[in-house]
Each structure stands twice: as structure tokens, then as C-alpha cells.
Amino acid sequence: MKAMKSEVMDGSDIKELVENDNVFSNFVHHKFQQLDSDCDGKLSLKELQPAVQHIGAALGLPAQGASPQSDHIYSEVLNEFTHGKQEKISKIQFKEVLSDILLGMAAGLKRDPVVILRIDGDDLLEFVNGPTFEPEILSLFSEIDLPEGSLKDYIIKAFEKLSVDQGVPPATDPWVMSNILEPALEPLGDSLDETVSQETFVAGFKQASENAASLLKEQPAIVAHSQNTFDGSGIRRLLSNKFELDKALDTALKSVPRDRHGKISKEFLRVAVDNLGASAGLPPLGAVEQMDNIVTEAIKMFGGEDGKTVKEDEFKKLLTEVLGSIMLQLEGNPVSISINSVVHEPLASSSTLLQPSSP
């Protein structure tokens, strides 16, 4: 990724904004006025929507309506403002919730910085003209299993298997598909419908890649790139500090319901593990499938699905043992993930929600 222009987002700018009370109060005042279209001193659900959308953009989420997963996050952000029931919120409430959300974003970015890449075709051309191109493409060809697939099917699948390391933006993104890949394939004409051999695949993919590089030169793709390895070190740090562990366990159990005897059902172990995620260096449940499987197996091992209720101290002990089991799994087999998503905003320009307002 030598040729790509990049910018690291580590949350420091967001944290600095929120922690300067005068600047943040002024920031909130102007944002509130911008959103309060009827000037009644309160923000309705409709008036809050732009703020929620801008927070989503700052998080690198697709636009609302693009996917059920991201729509769920948008819904959760809106619920944070309204607590799921209020129809309007005051400026004070807006400031408190916005502060919590932004500090959460900053903490997440500090833990897992996001690199914003400008993919302009140069790296892709370097890959196509480099010595590793043909061996890598032939290796991809052998991995693709499309018995009835045409040349077009094979080329698209190959683009999906490549990454920003080769100068390719996420091929499954609708913008990339319609603006880069489909136009890059058009010049191949009728050959796209033919059956595939190694020779036709290599030649066709090379031509499509060169076309894609030219299109990226005219219309660069801005991609948010993050990479993380979950190796259990975060859990080990937490378990080795009794004070921090006790504090994290108390916080994690605040939202866990109890029965009339004060006992907690073991079925809430999953919720409690998710609540401990930030403290233990774990991703949110549902974000990484491999991690979800490890957590599920650890919870099963300690009877998390038997529905029995236990006293709070016993629940905390079980939760600590579940964390220990997850840690051992990750130390033996770390989980590495790389996430790339297209950001439909200019490089060096975050969401307008996070831009200072002119007085």
C-alpha cells in the first residue's frame, strides 16, 4: 500500500473536542440550532435523524437502508438519544448522549485505529505489472469453484478475493461494482460469456484490472481499513488486575436482570460477556463470526444454556471462568480480521456532525 494516500483515525481529535468543555458546549449549541428546524428548543425524532446519519457516517457505516445490520446500529444510536420512548429531547440531553457516543467512538478508535485509504489505481497497476501477478491470479483461479461460471463470473469472484493490499477496493460494495468493476468489464465484450480456461482467465483479469485502474484514477475510492488480531492479551490484562476486574464485572452486571431473590439466570452470560467486551479487548457480539463461535463454546462449557439461576457472586465467578476459557482459545489460535468499507466522503473530511461550526 505504498502508493496510497492514507490518514489514520485514532480518536484523538474526537476526545480532544469532547474534553474541552467550552469548545464542546459551543459545538453542541451550534449543532443543536442546526438540527432544531422548528426552533422550539427541543429535538424531535425527525430532527435527530440527520445527527444519527452523520454519526453513522463517522463510524463508517453504510447509509440507512443499505443493510439490516447497519440499520440496527442506527436504531440503537437513536434509542440512546430518546431512551426508546421520548419523542423530544433537550439540549442538555443531546449534549450528554452525544458526549457518551463520541467518547465511545474515540475509545474504539484508540484501541483499533482506522486507516482511511485513497485507492487511485496506482497500486493496482503496480500489482498487475509486478512479478507476483500471474502466480497469485493462477492460485485464485484454482480456489474459485464455479462449475458453470463464465469468464465474467470468475473475474468478479477474483476481484472479491483480492484486497486493498493489491490496490483493489471492496468488490462487494455496490458503489465499487457499479462505478468501477462493471465499466471495467464492458470492453471485454462477448468474451465475458465464454467458458473459462487458465489462459483466458489470466488475460481477461489482466485487462479488467488495467481498466479498473484507469477508472480509479478518474474516480478514486475512499476506503476505511482496519485490522485487528484477537489473541487473548486483553483478557489476560483484565484478569491480572483484580481491582479493574471487579470494577468491570460490576459495570457489566448493571444491565443484567435478576429474579425476585436477586439471582441471575446463566442465560445472561452472553449479555455479560458482551458488556465486558471493551474492557477485555473483545469485539461486540455479532461483529466477528469466529469470535462469536468461541464465546458460544465457552459459555456452553460452563452451562450457560441450562437456564439455572445463581447468586451474583457465583455468576461473577462463572463469567470470569468463561473469560479465561476464551483467553486460552485465543492464545492457542488467535483470530485476525481485516475490515474494508467504502466511505462516500472526501479524504480528510469526517462527518459534518464532527466538524466545528462557525459562530
Short mmCIF file of C-alpha atoms in Angstrom, two decimals:
data_model
loop_
_atom_site.label_atom_id
_atom_site.label_comp_id
_atom_site.label_asym_id
_atom_site.label_seq_id
_atom_site.Cartn_x
_atom_site.Cartn_y
_atom_site.Cartn_z
CA MET A 1 0.00 0.00 0.00
CA LYS A 2 2.99 2.27 -0.60
CA ALA A 3 1.39 4.46 -3.24
CA MET A 4 -1.89 5.02 -1.44
CA LYS A 5 -2.56 8.27 0.35
CA SER A 6 -3.70 7.43 3.87
CA GLU A 7 -4.86 9.05 7.08
CA VAL A 8 -5.02 7.36 10.48
CA MET A 9 -8.13 7.92 12.62
CA ASP A 10 -7.20 7.12 16.24
CA GLY A 11 -9.95 9.06 18.02
CA SER A 12 -7.60 11.72 19.46
CA ASP A 13 -9.36 14.61 17.65
CA ILE A 14 -12.78 13.45 18.91
CA LYS A 15 -11.53 13.05 22.50
CA GLU A 16 -9.89 16.50 22.42
CA LEU A 17 -13.15 18.07 21.21
CA VAL A 18 -15.33 16.47 23.91
CA GLU A 19 -12.91 17.08 26.79
CA ASN A 20 -12.62 20.83 26.12
CA ASP A 21 -15.85 21.89 27.82
CA ASN A 22 -16.03 25.40 26.35
CA VAL A 23 -15.34 24.24 22.81
CA PHE A 24 -17.68 21.24 23.12
CA SER A 25 -20.51 23.34 24.63
CA ASN A 26 -20.19 25.80 21.75
CA PHE A 27 -20.07 22.89 19.31
CA VAL A 28 -23.25 21.35 20.79
CA HIS A 29 -25.04 24.73 20.82
CA HIS A 30 -24.48 25.28 17.09
CA LYS A 31 -25.28 21.67 16.15
CA PHE A 32 -28.47 21.79 18.22
CA GLN A 33 -29.54 25.00 16.47
CA GLN A 34 -28.84 23.47 13.06
CA LEU A 35 -30.96 20.41 13.88
CA ASP A 36 -33.78 22.30 15.67
CA SER A 37 -35.59 23.25 12.46
CA ASP A 38 -38.80 24.41 14.20
CA CYS A 39 -36.82 26.39 16.82
CA ASP A 40 -38.83 25.02 19.77
CA GLY A 41 -35.75 24.29 21.89
CA LYS A 42 -36.24 20.50 21.60
CA LEU A 43 -35.21 17.92 19.03
CA SER A 44 -37.88 15.60 17.65
CA LEU A 45 -37.17 12.14 16.21
CA LYS A 46 -37.29 13.63 12.71
CA GLU A 47 -34.86 16.40 13.67
CA LEU A 48 -32.49 13.85 15.26
CA GLN A 49 -32.29 11.72 12.11
CA PRO A 50 -29.54 13.82 10.43
CA ALA A 51 -27.43 13.58 13.60
CA VAL A 52 -27.86 9.81 13.69
CA GLN A 53 -26.96 9.54 9.99
CA HIS A 54 -23.84 11.68 10.50
CA ILE A 55 -22.76 9.57 13.47
CA GLY A 56 -23.21 6.50 11.25
CA ALA A 57 -21.04 8.10 8.57
CA ALA A 58 -18.37 8.90 11.16
CA LEU A 59 -18.48 5.23 12.24
CA GLY A 60 -18.00 4.18 8.61
CA LEU A 61 -21.48 2.63 8.34
CA PRO A 62 -23.35 2.31 5.05
CA ALA A 63 -26.26 4.71 4.51
CA GLN A 64 -29.51 3.93 6.30
CA GLY A 65 -31.49 1.30 4.40
CA ALA A 66 -28.35 -0.31 2.96
CA SER A 67 -28.29 -3.33 5.29
CA PRO A 68 -30.27 -4.74 8.24
CA GLN A 69 -27.07 -4.90 10.35
CA SER A 70 -26.19 -1.23 9.97
CA ASP A 71 -29.86 -0.19 10.30
CA HIS A 72 -29.90 -1.94 13.69
CA ILE A 73 -26.93 0.21 14.79
CA TYR A 74 -28.68 3.39 13.56
CA SER A 75 -31.74 2.36 15.56
CA GLU A 76 -29.60 1.79 18.67
CA VAL A 77 -27.97 5.23 18.34
CA LEU A 78 -31.41 6.87 18.07
CA ASN A 79 -32.57 4.93 21.15
CA GLU A 80 -29.54 6.26 23.05
CA PHE A 81 -30.86 9.79 22.47
CA THR A 82 -34.51 9.06 23.19
CA HIS A 83 -34.15 6.13 25.63
CA GLY A 84 -36.59 4.35 23.33
CA LYS A 85 -39.59 6.33 24.50
CA GLN A 86 -39.07 10.09 24.47
CA GLU A 87 -40.47 11.98 21.49
CA LYS A 88 -38.28 15.07 22.04
CA ILE A 89 -35.01 15.75 23.83
CA SER A 90 -33.50 18.91 25.33
CA LYS A 91 -30.12 20.45 24.54
CA ILE A 92 -28.72 19.11 27.84
CA GLN A 93 -29.83 15.57 26.98
CA PHE A 94 -28.41 15.97 23.47
CA LYS A 95 -25.04 17.07 24.88
CA GLU A 96 -24.86 14.22 27.42
CA VAL A 97 -25.68 11.47 24.94
CA LEU A 98 -23.54 12.94 22.15
CA SER A 99 -20.61 13.14 24.59
CA ASP A 100 -21.02 9.46 25.56
CA ILE A 101 -21.30 8.34 21.92
CA LEU A 102 -18.30 10.38 20.76
CA LEU A 103 -16.11 9.26 23.68
CA GLY A 104 -17.11 5.67 22.92
CA MET A 105 -16.11 6.19 19.29
CA ALA A 106 -12.80 7.75 20.39
CA ALA A 107 -12.04 4.83 22.73
CA GLY A 108 -12.83 2.34 19.98
CA LEU A 109 -10.60 4.18 17.50
CA LYS A 110 -7.76 4.37 20.02
CA ARG A 111 -7.99 0.62 20.56
CA ASP A 112 -8.45 -0.18 16.86
CA PRO A 113 -7.34 2.75 14.68
CA VAL A 114 -8.93 3.06 11.25
CA VAL A 115 -6.76 3.94 8.27
CA ILE A 116 -8.55 5.94 5.58
CA LEU A 117 -7.07 4.97 2.20
CA ARG A 118 -7.34 6.74 -1.13
CA ILE A 119 -7.26 3.97 -3.75
CA ASP A 120 -6.46 5.64 -7.08
CA GLY A 121 -5.35 2.73 -9.29
CA ASP A 122 -1.58 3.13 -8.85
CA ASP A 123 -1.19 0.14 -6.52
CA LEU A 124 -3.43 -2.00 -8.73
CA LEU A 125 -1.30 -1.21 -11.79
CA GLU A 126 1.85 -1.97 -9.81
CA PHE A 127 0.35 -5.36 -8.85
CA VAL A 128 -0.72 -6.15 -12.44
CA ASN A 129 2.74 -5.34 -13.81
CA GLY A 130 4.64 -6.99 -10.96
CA PRO A 131 6.27 -10.43 -10.83
CA THR A 132 3.71 -11.92 -8.42
CA PHE A 133 0.66 -11.14 -10.55
CA GLU A 134 0.42 -14.31 -12.63
CA PRO A 135 1.24 -16.78 -9.81
CA GLU A 136 -1.30 -15.12 -7.49
CA ILE A 137 -4.00 -14.99 -10.15
CA LEU A 138 -3.47 -18.65 -11.09
CA SER A 139 -3.70 -19.53 -7.39
CA LEU A 140 -7.01 -17.61 -7.19
CA PHE A 141 -8.26 -19.42 -10.29
CA SER A 142 -7.68 -22.79 -8.60
CA GLU A 143 -9.60 -21.61 -5.50
CA ILE A 144 -12.68 -20.44 -7.40
CA ASP A 145 -15.29 -23.19 -7.67
CA LEU A 146 -17.85 -22.15 -10.29
CA PRO A 147 -18.56 -25.25 -12.44
CA GLU A 148 -20.97 -23.37 -14.72
CA GLY A 149 -19.29 -19.98 -14.32
CA SER A 150 -18.49 -17.69 -17.23
CA LEU A 151 -15.34 -15.58 -17.59
CA LYS A 152 -17.28 -12.65 -16.08
CA ASP A 153 -18.25 -14.72 -13.03
CA TYR A 154 -14.63 -15.78 -12.49
CA ILE A 155 -13.24 -12.26 -12.83
CA ILE A 156 -15.76 -10.79 -10.37
CA LYS A 157 -15.08 -13.59 -7.88
CA ALA A 158 -11.32 -12.97 -8.22
CA PHE A 159 -11.78 -9.24 -7.51
CA GLU A 160 -13.75 -10.19 -4.39
CA LYS A 161 -10.82 -12.30 -3.17
CA LEU A 162 -8.27 -9.51 -3.60
CA SER A 163 -7.93 -6.63 -1.14
CA VAL A 164 -6.55 -3.16 -0.57
CA ASP A 165 -3.09 -4.75 -0.39
CA GLN A 166 -3.34 -5.24 -4.17
CA GLY A 167 -4.98 -1.84 -4.65
CA VAL A 168 -8.50 -3.25 -5.02
CA PRO A 169 -11.38 -1.58 -3.10
CA PRO A 170 -14.06 -3.91 -1.62
CA ALA A 171 -15.56 -5.55 -4.72
CA THR A 172 -18.84 -6.39 -2.97
CA ASP A 173 -19.59 -2.71 -2.32
CA PRO A 174 -22.43 -1.55 -4.64
CA TRP A 175 -20.60 1.70 -5.49
CA VAL A 176 -17.43 -0.17 -6.45
CA MET A 177 -19.40 -2.67 -8.51
CA SER A 178 -21.39 -0.09 -10.48
CA ASN A 179 -18.68 2.58 -10.86
CA ILE A 180 -15.51 0.52 -11.23
CA LEU A 181 -15.96 -3.20 -11.87
CA GLU A 182 -18.90 -3.28 -14.29
CA PRO A 183 -17.44 -0.49 -16.50
CA ALA A 184 -14.04 -2.24 -16.36
CA LEU A 185 -15.61 -5.44 -17.71
CA GLU A 186 -17.57 -3.84 -20.56
CA PRO A 187 -14.62 -3.62 -23.03
CA LEU A 188 -14.18 -7.42 -22.81
CA GLY A 189 -17.45 -7.76 -24.74
CA ASP A 190 -18.73 -11.20 -25.77
CA SER A 191 -15.71 -12.99 -24.29
CA LEU A 192 -17.26 -12.49 -20.84
CA ASP A 193 -19.89 -15.14 -21.62
CA GLU A 194 -17.41 -17.79 -22.76
CA THR A 195 -16.23 -20.80 -20.81
CA VAL A 196 -13.04 -20.28 -18.83
CA SER A 197 -9.53 -21.68 -19.13
CA GLN A 198 -6.43 -20.61 -17.21
CA GLU A 199 -5.19 -18.65 -20.21
CA THR A 200 -8.45 -16.78 -20.89
CA PHE A 201 -8.87 -16.04 -17.18
CA VAL A 202 -5.38 -14.54 -16.73
CA ALA A 203 -5.69 -12.46 -19.91
CA GLY A 204 -9.25 -11.32 -19.12
CA PHE A 205 -8.46 -10.48 -15.50
CA LYS A 206 -5.39 -8.50 -16.51
CA GLN A 207 -7.39 -6.43 -18.99
CA ALA A 208 -10.21 -5.86 -16.48
CA SER A 209 -7.66 -4.82 -13.81
CA GLU A 210 -5.99 -2.32 -16.12
CA ASN A 211 -9.42 -0.88 -16.97
CA ALA A 212 -10.33 -0.72 -13.27
CA ALA A 213 -7.04 1.09 -12.51
CA SER A 214 -7.87 3.74 -15.14
CA LEU A 215 -11.35 4.21 -13.68
CA LEU A 216 -9.93 4.54 -10.16
CA LYS A 217 -7.53 7.19 -11.45
CA GLU A 218 -10.56 9.22 -12.59
CA GLN A 219 -12.70 8.40 -9.56
CA PRO A 220 -10.64 7.20 -6.56
CA ALA A 221 -12.29 5.02 -3.93
CA ILE A 222 -12.01 6.15 -0.29
CA VAL A 223 -11.79 3.07 1.93
CA ALA A 224 -11.82 2.73 5.72
CA HIS A 225 -9.36 -0.06 6.55
CA SER A 226 -8.94 -1.66 9.97
CA GLN A 227 -7.02 -4.72 11.03
CA ASN A 228 -7.11 -6.45 14.38
CA THR A 229 -5.87 -9.64 15.99
CA PHE A 230 -7.70 -11.06 19.00
CA ASP A 231 -5.07 -13.07 20.88
CA GLY A 232 -6.44 -13.07 24.43
CA SER A 233 -3.96 -10.44 25.68
CA GLY A 234 -6.78 -8.02 26.60
CA ILE A 235 -8.47 -10.67 28.74
CA ARG A 236 -5.15 -11.61 30.38
CA ARG A 237 -4.53 -7.96 31.33
CA LEU A 238 -8.03 -7.67 32.82
CA LEU A 239 -7.81 -10.94 34.78
CA SER A 240 -4.40 -9.99 36.21
CA ASN A 241 -5.74 -6.76 37.77
CA LYS A 242 -8.26 -7.64 40.50
CA PHE A 243 -9.37 -4.04 41.04
CA GLU A 244 -10.08 -3.48 37.34
CA LEU A 245 -11.72 -6.90 37.03
CA ASP A 246 -14.09 -6.29 39.95
CA LYS A 247 -14.96 -2.86 38.59
CA ALA A 248 -15.59 -4.26 35.08
CA LEU A 249 -17.73 -7.12 36.45
CA ASP A 250 -19.88 -4.70 38.48
CA THR A 251 -20.37 -2.48 35.41
CA ALA A 252 -21.17 -5.46 33.18
CA LEU A 253 -23.88 -6.71 35.54
CA LYS A 254 -25.68 -3.37 35.93
CA SER A 255 -27.95 -4.08 32.96
CA VAL A 256 -28.42 -7.79 33.72
CA PRO A 257 -31.85 -8.59 35.22
CA ARG A 258 -32.31 -10.52 38.47
CA ASP A 259 -35.23 -12.52 39.78
CA ARG A 260 -37.12 -11.62 42.97
CA HIS A 261 -34.48 -13.45 45.04
CA GLY A 262 -31.68 -11.42 43.50
CA LYS A 263 -30.41 -14.35 41.47
CA ILE A 264 -29.24 -14.18 37.83
CA SER A 265 -30.04 -16.69 35.10
CA LYS A 266 -26.95 -18.24 33.46
CA GLU A 267 -28.56 -17.49 30.10
CA PHE A 268 -27.40 -13.87 30.63
CA LEU A 269 -23.72 -14.89 30.49
CA ARG A 270 -23.69 -13.94 26.81
CA VAL A 271 -25.03 -10.45 27.60
CA ALA A 272 -22.48 -10.03 30.39
CA VAL A 273 -19.58 -11.14 28.14
CA ASP A 274 -20.72 -8.60 25.54
CA ASN A 275 -20.84 -5.89 28.24
CA LEU A 276 -17.25 -6.78 29.17
CA GLY A 277 -16.06 -6.58 25.56
CA ALA A 278 -14.38 -3.17 25.70
CA SER A 279 -12.58 -3.98 28.98
CA ALA A 280 -11.41 -7.39 27.75
CA GLY A 281 -10.37 -6.37 24.24
CA LEU A 282 -13.17 -8.34 22.57
CA PRO A 283 -15.35 -7.24 19.63
CA PRO A 284 -19.12 -6.76 20.10
CA LEU A 285 -21.10 -9.99 19.71
CA GLY A 286 -22.30 -10.31 16.14
CA ALA A 287 -19.34 -8.39 14.69
CA VAL A 288 -16.92 -11.30 14.08
CA GLU A 289 -18.35 -14.77 13.42
CA GLN A 290 -15.23 -16.66 14.53
CA MET A 291 -15.24 -14.79 17.83
CA ASP A 292 -18.97 -15.45 18.31
CA ASN A 293 -18.30 -19.20 17.93
CA ILE A 294 -15.51 -19.13 20.53
CA VAL A 295 -17.69 -17.21 23.00
CA THR A 296 -20.64 -19.57 22.43
CA GLU A 297 -18.50 -22.66 23.06
CA ALA A 298 -17.02 -21.15 26.24
CA ILE A 299 -20.48 -20.30 27.58
CA LYS A 300 -21.75 -23.82 26.79
CA MET A 301 -18.78 -25.31 28.65
CA PHE A 302 -19.94 -23.61 31.86
CA GLY A 303 -23.62 -24.45 31.49
CA GLY A 304 -24.68 -21.10 30.10
CA GLU A 305 -27.63 -22.66 28.31
CA ASP A 306 -29.11 -24.71 31.18
CA GLY A 307 -31.35 -21.83 32.33
CA LYS A 308 -30.36 -22.20 36.01
CA THR A 309 -30.20 -19.16 38.29
CA VAL A 310 -27.25 -18.43 40.57
CA LYS A 311 -26.29 -15.83 43.15
CA GLU A 312 -24.42 -12.77 41.90
CA ASP A 313 -21.05 -13.94 43.30
CA GLU A 314 -21.44 -17.31 41.57
CA PHE A 315 -22.42 -15.57 38.32
CA LYS A 316 -19.30 -13.39 38.51
CA LYS A 317 -17.16 -16.49 39.11
CA LEU A 318 -18.72 -18.20 36.07
CA LEU A 319 -18.23 -15.09 33.97
CA THR A 320 -14.54 -14.94 34.97
CA GLU A 321 -14.14 -18.64 34.06
CA VAL A 322 -15.79 -18.03 30.68
CA LEU A 323 -13.33 -15.20 30.03
CA GLY A 324 -10.45 -17.48 31.00
CA SER A 325 -11.65 -20.15 28.57
CA ILE A 326 -11.95 -17.60 25.74
CA MET A 327 -8.44 -16.34 26.56
CA LEU A 328 -6.92 -19.83 26.31
CA GLN A 329 -8.67 -20.44 22.98
CA LEU A 330 -7.37 -17.17 21.55
CA GLU A 331 -3.84 -17.68 22.87
CA GLY A 332 -3.74 -21.03 21.07
CA ASN A 333 -5.48 -19.82 17.91
CA PRO A 334 -5.60 -16.01 17.54
CA VAL A 335 -8.36 -14.58 15.33
CA SER A 336 -7.23 -11.97 12.81
CA ILE A 337 -9.71 -9.83 10.92
CA SER A 338 -9.36 -7.19 8.25
CA ILE A 339 -12.30 -4.91 7.51
CA ASN A 340 -12.53 -2.66 4.48
CA SER A 341 -15.53 -0.46 3.75
CA VAL A 342 -16.04 2.27 1.18
CA VAL A 343 -16.51 5.73 2.68
CA HIS A 344 -18.54 8.01 0.46
CA GLU A 345 -16.92 11.19 1.77
CA PRO A 346 -13.74 13.06 0.75
CA LEU A 347 -10.44 12.10 2.37
CA ALA A 348 -9.54 14.30 5.37
CA SER A 349 -13.20 15.22 5.87
CA SER A 350 -15.13 13.42 8.57
CA SER A 351 -18.86 13.53 9.10
CA THR A 352 -20.28 17.05 9.12
CA LEU A 353 -21.55 16.34 12.63
CA LEU A 354 -17.94 16.34 13.81
CA GLN A 355 -16.86 19.49 12.00
CA PRO A 356 -16.66 22.65 14.16
CA SER A 357 -19.39 25.14 13.42
CA SER A 358 -18.73 28.76 12.63
CA PRO A 359 -20.23 31.05 15.26
#
